[in-house]
XYZ file of C-alpha atoms in Angstrom:
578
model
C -9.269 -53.143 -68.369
C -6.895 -52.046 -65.458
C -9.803 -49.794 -63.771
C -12.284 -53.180 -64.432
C -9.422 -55.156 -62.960
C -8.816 -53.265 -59.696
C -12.173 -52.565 -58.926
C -13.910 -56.041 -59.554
C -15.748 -57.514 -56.755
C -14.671 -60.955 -56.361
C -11.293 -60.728 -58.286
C -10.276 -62.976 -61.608
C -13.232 -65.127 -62.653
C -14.679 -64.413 -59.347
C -12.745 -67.092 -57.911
C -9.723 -65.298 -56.538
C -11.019 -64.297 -52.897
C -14.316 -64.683 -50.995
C -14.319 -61.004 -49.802
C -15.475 -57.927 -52.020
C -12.917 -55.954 -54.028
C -9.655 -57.977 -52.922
C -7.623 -55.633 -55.268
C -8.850 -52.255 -53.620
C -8.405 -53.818 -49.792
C -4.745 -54.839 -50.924
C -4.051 -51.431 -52.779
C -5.089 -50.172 -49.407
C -3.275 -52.210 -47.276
C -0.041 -51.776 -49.012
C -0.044 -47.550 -49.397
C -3.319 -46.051 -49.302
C -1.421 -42.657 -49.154
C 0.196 -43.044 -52.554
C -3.141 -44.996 -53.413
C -5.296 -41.347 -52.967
C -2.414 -39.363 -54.192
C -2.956 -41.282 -57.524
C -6.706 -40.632 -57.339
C -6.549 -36.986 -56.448
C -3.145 -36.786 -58.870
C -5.356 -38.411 -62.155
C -8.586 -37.267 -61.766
C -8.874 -35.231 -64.625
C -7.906 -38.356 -66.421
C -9.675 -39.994 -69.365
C -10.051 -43.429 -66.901
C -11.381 -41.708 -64.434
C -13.920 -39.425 -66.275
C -15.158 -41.815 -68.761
C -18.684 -43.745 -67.293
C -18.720 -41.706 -64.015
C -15.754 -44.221 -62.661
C -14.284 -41.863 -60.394
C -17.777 -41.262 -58.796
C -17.984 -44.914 -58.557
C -14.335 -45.691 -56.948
C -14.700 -43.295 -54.337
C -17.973 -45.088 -53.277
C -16.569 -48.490 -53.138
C -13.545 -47.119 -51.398
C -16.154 -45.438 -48.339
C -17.740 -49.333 -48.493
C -14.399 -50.645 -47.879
C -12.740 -47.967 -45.360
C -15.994 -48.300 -43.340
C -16.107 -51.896 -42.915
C -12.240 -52.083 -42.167
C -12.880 -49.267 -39.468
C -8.853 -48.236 -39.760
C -8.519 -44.710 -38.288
C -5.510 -44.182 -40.427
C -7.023 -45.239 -43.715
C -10.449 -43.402 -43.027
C -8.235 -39.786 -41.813
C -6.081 -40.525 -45.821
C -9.592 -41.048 -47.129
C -11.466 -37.785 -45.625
C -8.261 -35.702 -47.185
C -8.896 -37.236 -50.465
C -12.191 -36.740 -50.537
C -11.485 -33.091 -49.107
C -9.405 -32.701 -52.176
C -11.802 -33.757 -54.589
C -14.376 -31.453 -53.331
C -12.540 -28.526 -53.442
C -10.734 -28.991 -57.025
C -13.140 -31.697 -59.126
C -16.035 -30.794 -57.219
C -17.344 -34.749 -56.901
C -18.303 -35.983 -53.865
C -19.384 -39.743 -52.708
C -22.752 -40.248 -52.036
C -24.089 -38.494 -48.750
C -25.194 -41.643 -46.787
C -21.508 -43.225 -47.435
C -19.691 -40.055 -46.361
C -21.115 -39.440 -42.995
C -20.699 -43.268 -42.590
C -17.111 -42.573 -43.023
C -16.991 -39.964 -40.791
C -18.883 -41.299 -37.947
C -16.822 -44.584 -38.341
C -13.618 -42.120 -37.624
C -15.161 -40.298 -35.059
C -15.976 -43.507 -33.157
C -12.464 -44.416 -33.120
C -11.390 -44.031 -29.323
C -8.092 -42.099 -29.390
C -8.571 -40.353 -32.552
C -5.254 -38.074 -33.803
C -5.140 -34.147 -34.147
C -4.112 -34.696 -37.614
C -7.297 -37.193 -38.054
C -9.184 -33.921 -36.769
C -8.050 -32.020 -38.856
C -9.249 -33.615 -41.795
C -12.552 -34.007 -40.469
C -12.909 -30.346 -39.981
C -11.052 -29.726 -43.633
C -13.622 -31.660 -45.043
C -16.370 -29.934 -43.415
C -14.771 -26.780 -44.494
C -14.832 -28.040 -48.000
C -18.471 -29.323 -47.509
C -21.035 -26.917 -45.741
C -23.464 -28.449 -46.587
C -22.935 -31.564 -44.236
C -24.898 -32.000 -41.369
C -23.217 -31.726 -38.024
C -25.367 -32.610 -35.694
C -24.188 -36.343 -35.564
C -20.545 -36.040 -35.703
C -20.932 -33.240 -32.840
C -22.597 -35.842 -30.461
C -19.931 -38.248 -31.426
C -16.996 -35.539 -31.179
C -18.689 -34.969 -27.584
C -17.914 -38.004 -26.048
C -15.233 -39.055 -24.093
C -12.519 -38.297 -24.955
C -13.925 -35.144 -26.418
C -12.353 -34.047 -30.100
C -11.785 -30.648 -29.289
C -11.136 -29.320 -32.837
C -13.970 -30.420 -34.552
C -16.381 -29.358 -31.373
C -14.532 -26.152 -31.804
C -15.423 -25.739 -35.246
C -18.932 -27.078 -35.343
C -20.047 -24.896 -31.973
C -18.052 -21.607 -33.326
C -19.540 -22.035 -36.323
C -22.951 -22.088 -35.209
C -21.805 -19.464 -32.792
C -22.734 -21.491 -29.855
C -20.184 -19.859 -27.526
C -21.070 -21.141 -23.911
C -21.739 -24.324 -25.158
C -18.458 -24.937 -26.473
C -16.324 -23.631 -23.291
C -18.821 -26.003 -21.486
C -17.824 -29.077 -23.072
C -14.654 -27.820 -22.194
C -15.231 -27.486 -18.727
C -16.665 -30.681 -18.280
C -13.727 -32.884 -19.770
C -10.609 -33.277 -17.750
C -8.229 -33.366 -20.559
C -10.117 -31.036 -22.424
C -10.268 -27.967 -19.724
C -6.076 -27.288 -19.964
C -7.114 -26.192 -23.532
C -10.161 -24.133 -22.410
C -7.492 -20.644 -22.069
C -6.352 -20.873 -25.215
C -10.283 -21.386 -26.170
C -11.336 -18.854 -24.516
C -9.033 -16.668 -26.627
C -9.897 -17.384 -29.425
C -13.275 -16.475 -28.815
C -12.780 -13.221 -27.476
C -10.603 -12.542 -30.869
C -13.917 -13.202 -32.760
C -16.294 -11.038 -34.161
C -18.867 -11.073 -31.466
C -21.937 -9.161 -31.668
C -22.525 -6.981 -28.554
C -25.282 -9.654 -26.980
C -22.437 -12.268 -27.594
C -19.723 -10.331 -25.859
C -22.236 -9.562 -22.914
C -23.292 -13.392 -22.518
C -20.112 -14.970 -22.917
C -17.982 -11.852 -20.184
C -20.870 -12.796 -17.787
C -20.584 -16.433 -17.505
C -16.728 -16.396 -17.606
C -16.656 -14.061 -14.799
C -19.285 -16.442 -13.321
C -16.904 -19.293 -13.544
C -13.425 -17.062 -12.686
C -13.131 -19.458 -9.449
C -12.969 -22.564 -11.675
C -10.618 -20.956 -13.927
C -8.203 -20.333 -10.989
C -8.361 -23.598 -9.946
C -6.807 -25.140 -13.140
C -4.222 -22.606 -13.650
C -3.959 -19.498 -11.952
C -1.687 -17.619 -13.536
C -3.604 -18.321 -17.414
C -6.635 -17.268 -15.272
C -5.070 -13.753 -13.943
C -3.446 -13.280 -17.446
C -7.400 -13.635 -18.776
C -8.470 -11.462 -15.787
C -5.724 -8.607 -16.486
C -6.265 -8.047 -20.057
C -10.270 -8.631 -20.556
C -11.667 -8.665 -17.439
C -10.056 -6.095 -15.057
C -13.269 -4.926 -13.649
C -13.732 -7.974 -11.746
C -10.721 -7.157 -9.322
C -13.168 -4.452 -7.873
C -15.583 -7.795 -7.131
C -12.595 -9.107 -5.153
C -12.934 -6.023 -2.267
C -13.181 -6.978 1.505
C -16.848 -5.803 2.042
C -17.160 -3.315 5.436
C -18.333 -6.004 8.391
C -16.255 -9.013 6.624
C -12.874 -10.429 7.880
C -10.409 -10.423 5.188
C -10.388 -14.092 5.305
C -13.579 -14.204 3.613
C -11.456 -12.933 0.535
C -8.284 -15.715 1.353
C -10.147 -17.362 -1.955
C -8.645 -14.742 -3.910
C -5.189 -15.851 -3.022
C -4.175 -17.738 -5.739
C -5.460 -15.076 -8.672
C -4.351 -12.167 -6.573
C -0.558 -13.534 -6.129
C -0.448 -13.904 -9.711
C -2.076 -11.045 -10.926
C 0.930 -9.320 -8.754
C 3.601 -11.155 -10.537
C 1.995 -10.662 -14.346
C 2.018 -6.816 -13.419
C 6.012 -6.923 -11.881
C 6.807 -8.878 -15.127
C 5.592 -6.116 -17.031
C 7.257 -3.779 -14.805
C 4.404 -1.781 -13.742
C 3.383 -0.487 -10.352
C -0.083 -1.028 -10.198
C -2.966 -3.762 -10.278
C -6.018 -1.800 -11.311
C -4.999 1.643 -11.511
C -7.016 2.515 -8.253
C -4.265 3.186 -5.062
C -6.777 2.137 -2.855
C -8.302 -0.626 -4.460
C -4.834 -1.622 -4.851
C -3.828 -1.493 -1.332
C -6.538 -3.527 0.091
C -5.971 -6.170 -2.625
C -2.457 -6.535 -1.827
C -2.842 -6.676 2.114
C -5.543 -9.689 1.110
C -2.576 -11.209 -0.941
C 0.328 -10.709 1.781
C -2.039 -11.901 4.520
C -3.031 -15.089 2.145
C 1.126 -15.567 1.692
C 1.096 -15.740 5.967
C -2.148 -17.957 5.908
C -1.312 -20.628 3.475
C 2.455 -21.869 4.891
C 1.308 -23.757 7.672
C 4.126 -25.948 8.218
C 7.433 -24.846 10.044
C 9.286 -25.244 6.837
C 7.582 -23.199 5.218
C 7.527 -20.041 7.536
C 11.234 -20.420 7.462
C 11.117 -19.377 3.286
C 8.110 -17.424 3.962
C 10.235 -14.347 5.317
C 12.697 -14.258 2.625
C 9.283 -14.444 0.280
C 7.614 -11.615 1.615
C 10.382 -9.772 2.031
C 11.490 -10.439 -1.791
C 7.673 -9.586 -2.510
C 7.366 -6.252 -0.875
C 10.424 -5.265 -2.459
C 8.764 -4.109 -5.600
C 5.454 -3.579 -4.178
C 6.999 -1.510 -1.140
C 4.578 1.404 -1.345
C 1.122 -0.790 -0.767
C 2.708 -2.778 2.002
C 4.074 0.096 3.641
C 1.223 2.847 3.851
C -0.800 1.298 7.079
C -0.146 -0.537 9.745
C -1.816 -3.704 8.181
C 0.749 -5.358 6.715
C 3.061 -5.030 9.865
C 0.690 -6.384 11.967
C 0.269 -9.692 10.052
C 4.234 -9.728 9.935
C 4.739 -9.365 13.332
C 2.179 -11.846 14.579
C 3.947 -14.280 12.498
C 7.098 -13.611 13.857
C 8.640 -12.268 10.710
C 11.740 -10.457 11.384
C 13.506 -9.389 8.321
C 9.596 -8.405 6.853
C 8.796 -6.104 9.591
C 12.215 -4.787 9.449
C 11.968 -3.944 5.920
C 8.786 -2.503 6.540
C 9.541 -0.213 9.446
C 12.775 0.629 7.961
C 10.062 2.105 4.950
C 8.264 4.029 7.407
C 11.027 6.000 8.780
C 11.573 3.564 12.182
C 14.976 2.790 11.726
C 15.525 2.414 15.758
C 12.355 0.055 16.272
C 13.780 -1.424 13.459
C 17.528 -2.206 15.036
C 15.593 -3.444 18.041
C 13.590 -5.982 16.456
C 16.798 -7.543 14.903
C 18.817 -7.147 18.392
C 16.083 -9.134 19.960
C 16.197 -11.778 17.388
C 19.467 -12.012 18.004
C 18.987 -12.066 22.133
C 16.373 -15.036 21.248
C 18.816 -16.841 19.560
C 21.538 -16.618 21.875
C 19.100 -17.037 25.160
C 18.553 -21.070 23.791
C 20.662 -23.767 25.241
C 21.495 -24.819 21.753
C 21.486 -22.530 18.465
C 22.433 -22.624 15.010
C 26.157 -21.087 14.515
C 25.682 -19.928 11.310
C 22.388 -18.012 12.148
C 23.752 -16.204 15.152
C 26.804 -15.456 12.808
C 24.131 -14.178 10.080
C 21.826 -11.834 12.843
C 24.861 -10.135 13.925
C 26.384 -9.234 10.347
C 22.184 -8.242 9.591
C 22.408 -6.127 13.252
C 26.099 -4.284 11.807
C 24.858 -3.939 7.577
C 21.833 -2.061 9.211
C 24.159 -0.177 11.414
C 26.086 0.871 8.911
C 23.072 1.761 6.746
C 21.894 4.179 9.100
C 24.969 5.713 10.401
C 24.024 8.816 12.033
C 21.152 7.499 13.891
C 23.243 4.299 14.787
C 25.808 7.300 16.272
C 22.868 8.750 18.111
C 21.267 5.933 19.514
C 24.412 3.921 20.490
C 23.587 0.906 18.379
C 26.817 -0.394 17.630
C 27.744 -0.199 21.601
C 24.953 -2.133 22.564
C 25.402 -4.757 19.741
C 29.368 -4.667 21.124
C 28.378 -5.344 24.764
C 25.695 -8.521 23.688
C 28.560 -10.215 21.341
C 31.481 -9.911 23.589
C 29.435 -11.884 25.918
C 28.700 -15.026 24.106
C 32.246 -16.078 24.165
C 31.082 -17.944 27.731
C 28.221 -19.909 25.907
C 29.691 -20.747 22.353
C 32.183 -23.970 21.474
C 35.467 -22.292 20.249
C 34.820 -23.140 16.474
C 31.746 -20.461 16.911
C 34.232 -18.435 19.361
C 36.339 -17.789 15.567
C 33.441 -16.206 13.917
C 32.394 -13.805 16.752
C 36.156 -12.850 17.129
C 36.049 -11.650 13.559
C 32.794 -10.334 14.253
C 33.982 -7.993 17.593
C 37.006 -6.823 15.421
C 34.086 -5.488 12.307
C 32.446 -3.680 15.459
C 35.455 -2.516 16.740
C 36.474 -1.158 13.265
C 32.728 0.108 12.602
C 32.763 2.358 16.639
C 36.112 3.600 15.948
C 34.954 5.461 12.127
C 32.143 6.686 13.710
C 33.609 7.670 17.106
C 36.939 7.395 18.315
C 36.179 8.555 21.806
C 35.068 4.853 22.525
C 38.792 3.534 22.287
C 38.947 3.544 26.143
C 35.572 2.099 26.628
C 36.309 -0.616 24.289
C 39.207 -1.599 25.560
C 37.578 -1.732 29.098
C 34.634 -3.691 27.743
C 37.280 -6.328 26.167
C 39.578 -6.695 29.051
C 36.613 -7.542 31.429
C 36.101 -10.416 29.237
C 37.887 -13.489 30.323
C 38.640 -14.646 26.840
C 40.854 -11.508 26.126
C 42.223 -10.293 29.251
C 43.290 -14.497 29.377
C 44.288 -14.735 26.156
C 48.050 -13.815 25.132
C 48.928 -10.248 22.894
C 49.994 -12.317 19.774
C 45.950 -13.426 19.421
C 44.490 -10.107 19.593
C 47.278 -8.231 18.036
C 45.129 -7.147 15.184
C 42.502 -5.679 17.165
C 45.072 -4.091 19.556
C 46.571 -2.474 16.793
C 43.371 -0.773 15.171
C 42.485 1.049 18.516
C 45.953 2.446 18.830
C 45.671 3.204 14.983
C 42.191 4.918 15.354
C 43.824 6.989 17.765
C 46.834 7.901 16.463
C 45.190 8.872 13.322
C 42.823 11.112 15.139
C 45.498 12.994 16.797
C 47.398 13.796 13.187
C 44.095 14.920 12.252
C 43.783 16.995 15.649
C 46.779 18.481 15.123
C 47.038 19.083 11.260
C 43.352 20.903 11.912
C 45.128 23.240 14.684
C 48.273 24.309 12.418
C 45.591 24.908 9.351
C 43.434 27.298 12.032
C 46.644 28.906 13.251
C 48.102 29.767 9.554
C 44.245 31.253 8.233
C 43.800 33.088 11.279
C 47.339 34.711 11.016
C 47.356 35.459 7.154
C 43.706 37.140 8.019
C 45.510 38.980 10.975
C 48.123 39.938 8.727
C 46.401 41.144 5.930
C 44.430 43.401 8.635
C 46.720 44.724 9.702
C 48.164 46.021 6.415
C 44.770 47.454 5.711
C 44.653 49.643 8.904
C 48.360 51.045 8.176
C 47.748 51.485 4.729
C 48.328 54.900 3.737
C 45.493 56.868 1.690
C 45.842 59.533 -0.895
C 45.443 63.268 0.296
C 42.108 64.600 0.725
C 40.965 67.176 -1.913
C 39.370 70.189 -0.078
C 36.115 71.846 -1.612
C 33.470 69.675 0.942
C 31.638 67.208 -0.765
C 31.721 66.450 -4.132
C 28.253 66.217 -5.076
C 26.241 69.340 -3.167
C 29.592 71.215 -2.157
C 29.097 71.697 1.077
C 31.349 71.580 3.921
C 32.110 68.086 5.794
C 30.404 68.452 8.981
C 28.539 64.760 9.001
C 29.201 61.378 8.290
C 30.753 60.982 5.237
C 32.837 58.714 2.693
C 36.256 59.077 1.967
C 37.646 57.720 -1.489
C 40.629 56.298 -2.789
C 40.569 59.562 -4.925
C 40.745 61.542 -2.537
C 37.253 63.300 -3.111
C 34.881 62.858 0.373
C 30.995 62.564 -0.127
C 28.176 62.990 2.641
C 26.908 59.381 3.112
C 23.472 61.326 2.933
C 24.801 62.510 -0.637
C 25.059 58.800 -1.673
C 21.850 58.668 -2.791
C 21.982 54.997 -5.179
C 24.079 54.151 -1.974
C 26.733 52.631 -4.442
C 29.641 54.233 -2.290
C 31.599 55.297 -5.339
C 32.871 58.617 -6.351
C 31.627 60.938 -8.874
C 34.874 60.935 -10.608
C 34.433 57.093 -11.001
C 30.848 57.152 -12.345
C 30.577 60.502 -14.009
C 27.444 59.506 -15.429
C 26.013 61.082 -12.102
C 25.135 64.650 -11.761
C 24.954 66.921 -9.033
C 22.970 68.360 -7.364
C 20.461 71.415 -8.918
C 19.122 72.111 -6.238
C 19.443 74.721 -3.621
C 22.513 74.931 -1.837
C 22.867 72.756 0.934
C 22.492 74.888 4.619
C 25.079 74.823 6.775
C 25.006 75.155 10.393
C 27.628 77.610 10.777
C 26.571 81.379 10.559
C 30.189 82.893 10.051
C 30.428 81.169 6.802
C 31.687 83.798 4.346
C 29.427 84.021 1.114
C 29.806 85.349 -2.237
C 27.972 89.164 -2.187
C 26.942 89.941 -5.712
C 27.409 94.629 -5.729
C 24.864 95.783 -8.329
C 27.059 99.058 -10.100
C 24.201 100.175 -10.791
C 21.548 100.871 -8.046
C 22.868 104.681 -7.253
C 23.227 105.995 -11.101
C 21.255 108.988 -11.467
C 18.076 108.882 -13.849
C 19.841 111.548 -16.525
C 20.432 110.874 -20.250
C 23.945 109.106 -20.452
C 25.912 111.861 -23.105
C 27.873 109.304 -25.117
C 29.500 111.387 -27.789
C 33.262 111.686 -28.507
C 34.677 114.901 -26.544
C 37.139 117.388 -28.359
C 39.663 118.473 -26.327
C 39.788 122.912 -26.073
């Protein structure tokens, strides 16, 4: 009774309403969730699978969802029958389902989760055909899941990134698309077709997102940097295009923290110089070359070693008037004085207009000292910090006296800076300051400070001067002293016998020990200058006797007591006495 009830088609006695199946569209319009989570709750039960009513309900309830065209109603109805198919394996008859889902699909700003049930249900159901709801899903405003699931499935690859392309809302998905698909099992034709037409399209990539386009490039297509290569005859603003990809392709790489692009230096290099040149090329407006130095030079920082091998990049930073950049790249190169130079003219620019900034003249002198200071010997050499001293002491004519403050405190930094290195220049300095009208003018009590560290430079040097002379004067006379007991030292008494080792007399060169033993220094044949004594490993010699040179030397005459003995028998018996 309660199933006959519900699903009747004009209600009690037929009387109740005019439309069909009043008690479904109300069951509907109250909950239809909790309405299908009853259906797909009970069907297993005895009303439902008793006289094929289940079969029956969910037809009426496709009649009823299409004609009421509610997108909400239709999405809880797909789910349900979704459900069905999976677990009871009953489905509504195939004309009313795809009138279902074409209804939905015609809906104009159809949900993700709506979608999603569409593309559950095809899931569920592969039997569907999908040519219809993929010329519906098409349209705009394209459903990207379920063209993403019909056109993967059917492993229509272009097609899909296509439809992509061609939608504005659509083509900020088309990365994360594009991923996907390259995650997929693709045959080897696949691969090769889709790589070739996204390389094909690269520019269009770039020009919806750049850095999701270098991130693609980087990691599947690296090759196609190589593309990118000025070709020989070609400015290098043929390859300004580039820009974009290249600047981010730079950044992705830093972010990972490595030091290359593609692994080839060269390659590398003339991709970068097309990169810094496209950073000078693109800031057109005043504004923007003011950031653009602190840019590059923030750039080059990590990327120091391609900016810095040729000439290239210099030249684009110098015709662009790019101080601190070609500073940081001659300082690279080993041109630390073309380097000062470039920031003391700056700083002469500055100071030559009627009217400048205070706070940028302050900043190009403390950049003119920190290099100074960087590059200490050669700043010695080359008399940087002089120059630099004689330029700011003069600007006290042309500056208010609010800026005349911050160059004071400036000339006493310099001041300090010439008197570490060299405190020879306390005359000249003081010279140089009392020529200038604001200090020889001025009364002690306002240079007091700066008075005092020249007399203190000074007066330190001579305690160091004369602490150096006492330290020289007691080594040299402990060395002197200690000499001096060495040459009266008295030695112990020579042993006679000539040389120790070959015994001959002492009438060359020869050492005398502390032993008292003497040895020819021709005798000394390890020349270890020691005595036997000391080592008596050593031996002496086997040899023959050493000659002497003197003639008169008594020698040893062995007598032979026997040479005049007569040849007779030699009578050896005892004697008796007569």
């Amino acid at each position: 009774m309660v199933f006959r009830c519900v699903t009747s088609l004009h209600g009690k006695d037929g009387l109740t309403s005019q439309e069909r199946y009043p008690y479904l569209r109300q069951l509907l319009k109250f909950d239809a969730q909790q309405f299908f989570h009853v259906i797909c709750t009970c069907a297993d039960a005895k009303i439902f699978t008793t006289e094929c009513r289940l079969q029956r309900l969910l037809d009426i309830l496709c009649t009823i969802c299409v004609e009421t065209s509610n997108e909400r109603t239709l999405s809880q109805l797909v789910q349900c029958v979704s459900h069905l198919a999976i677990h009871v394996r009953l489905l509504p008859q195939g004309p009313l389902l795809e009138d279902v889902i074409n209804t939905l699909l015609l809906t104009p700003n159809l949900s993700e989760n709506s979608e999603m049930s569409v593309v559950e249900l095809f899931r569920s159901m592969p039997d569907l055909s999908l040519q219809r709801p993929l010329q519906l899903a098409q349209r705009n405003p394209i459903k990207t899941k379920i063209c993403t699931y019909i056109l993967i499935t059917e492993r229509r690859f272009i097609e899909l990134i296509k439809c992509f392309f061609e939608n504005a809302i659509a083509a900020r998905e088309v990365f994360s698309l594009i991923s996907q698909i390259l995650q997929l099992n693709l045959s080897p034709i696949e691969f090769k077709e889709v790589n070739e037409y996204l390389k094909e399209n690269i520019m269009a990539l770039t020009l919806l997102s750049p850095k999701e386009t270098s991130l693609l490039v980087i990691d599947h297509f690296p090759s196609y940097l190589s593309s990118i290569r000025p070709i020989p005859g070609f400015s290098i603003d043929d390859s300004l295009k580039h820009f974009p990809l290249l600047r981010e392709s730079f950044g992705i790489r830093k972010d990972r923290n490595e030091h290359f692009l593609t692994g080839d230096d060269e390659l590398d290099e003339e991709l970068f110089t097309i990169t810094f040149h496209g950073f000078v090329h693109f800031s057109k407006s005043e504004a923007d070359k003011k950031d653009l130095d602190e840019i590059l030079t923030e750039f080059l920082q990590y990327w120091l070693p391609f900016g810095s091998k040729t000439d290239r990049c210099l030249n684009i930073a110098s015709s662009a008037e790019l101080t601190e950049t070609c500073v940081l790249l001659l300082e690279s190169r080993g041109f630390h004085e073309r380097a000062f130079h470039l920031l003391k003219e700056k700083l002469i620019d500055e100071t030559s207009k009627g009217e400048f900034d205070e706070e940028k003249l302050l900043s190009s002198i403390d950049r003119c000292v920190q290099f100074s200071v960087s590059h200490r010997d050669e700043a010695q050499n080359g008399g940087w910090m002089s120059s630099l001293f004689e330029h700011v002491i003069t600007l006290n004519q042309n500056v208010n006296n609010n800026t005349n403050l911050g160059i004071r405190s400036r000339l006493l930094s310099i001041t300090h800076k010439l008197l570490e290195s060299d405190t020879t220049l306390a005359y000249q300095l003081l010279s140089a300051l009392y020529e200038a009208p604001f200090f020889a003018q001025a009364k002690l009590e306002e240079h007091t400070d700066l008075l005092k560290s020249i007399l203190m430079a000074c007066s330190y040097e001579e305690s160091i001067l004369t602490s150096i002379h006492h330290c020289q004067n007691e080594e040299i006379g402990e060395s002197l002293f200690k000499l001096s007991k060495l040459g009266t030292k008295r030695s112990t008494r020579v042993a006679g016998g000539g040389c120790v080792r070959c015994k001959g007399i002492i009438d060359k060169a020869a050492y005398v020990f502390h032993c008292g033993h003497v040895m020819h220094m021709e005798c000394d044949l390890n020349g270890t200058r020691t005595c036997q004594c000391e080592n008596p490993g050593v031996s002496t010699y086997p040899s023959t006797p050493r000659s002497s040179s003197h003639s008169n030397s008594k020698r040893i005459v062995k007598r032979d007591i026997f040479s005049k003995w007569d040849d007779t028998t030699l009578d050896c018996s005892p004697r008796r006495k007569n």
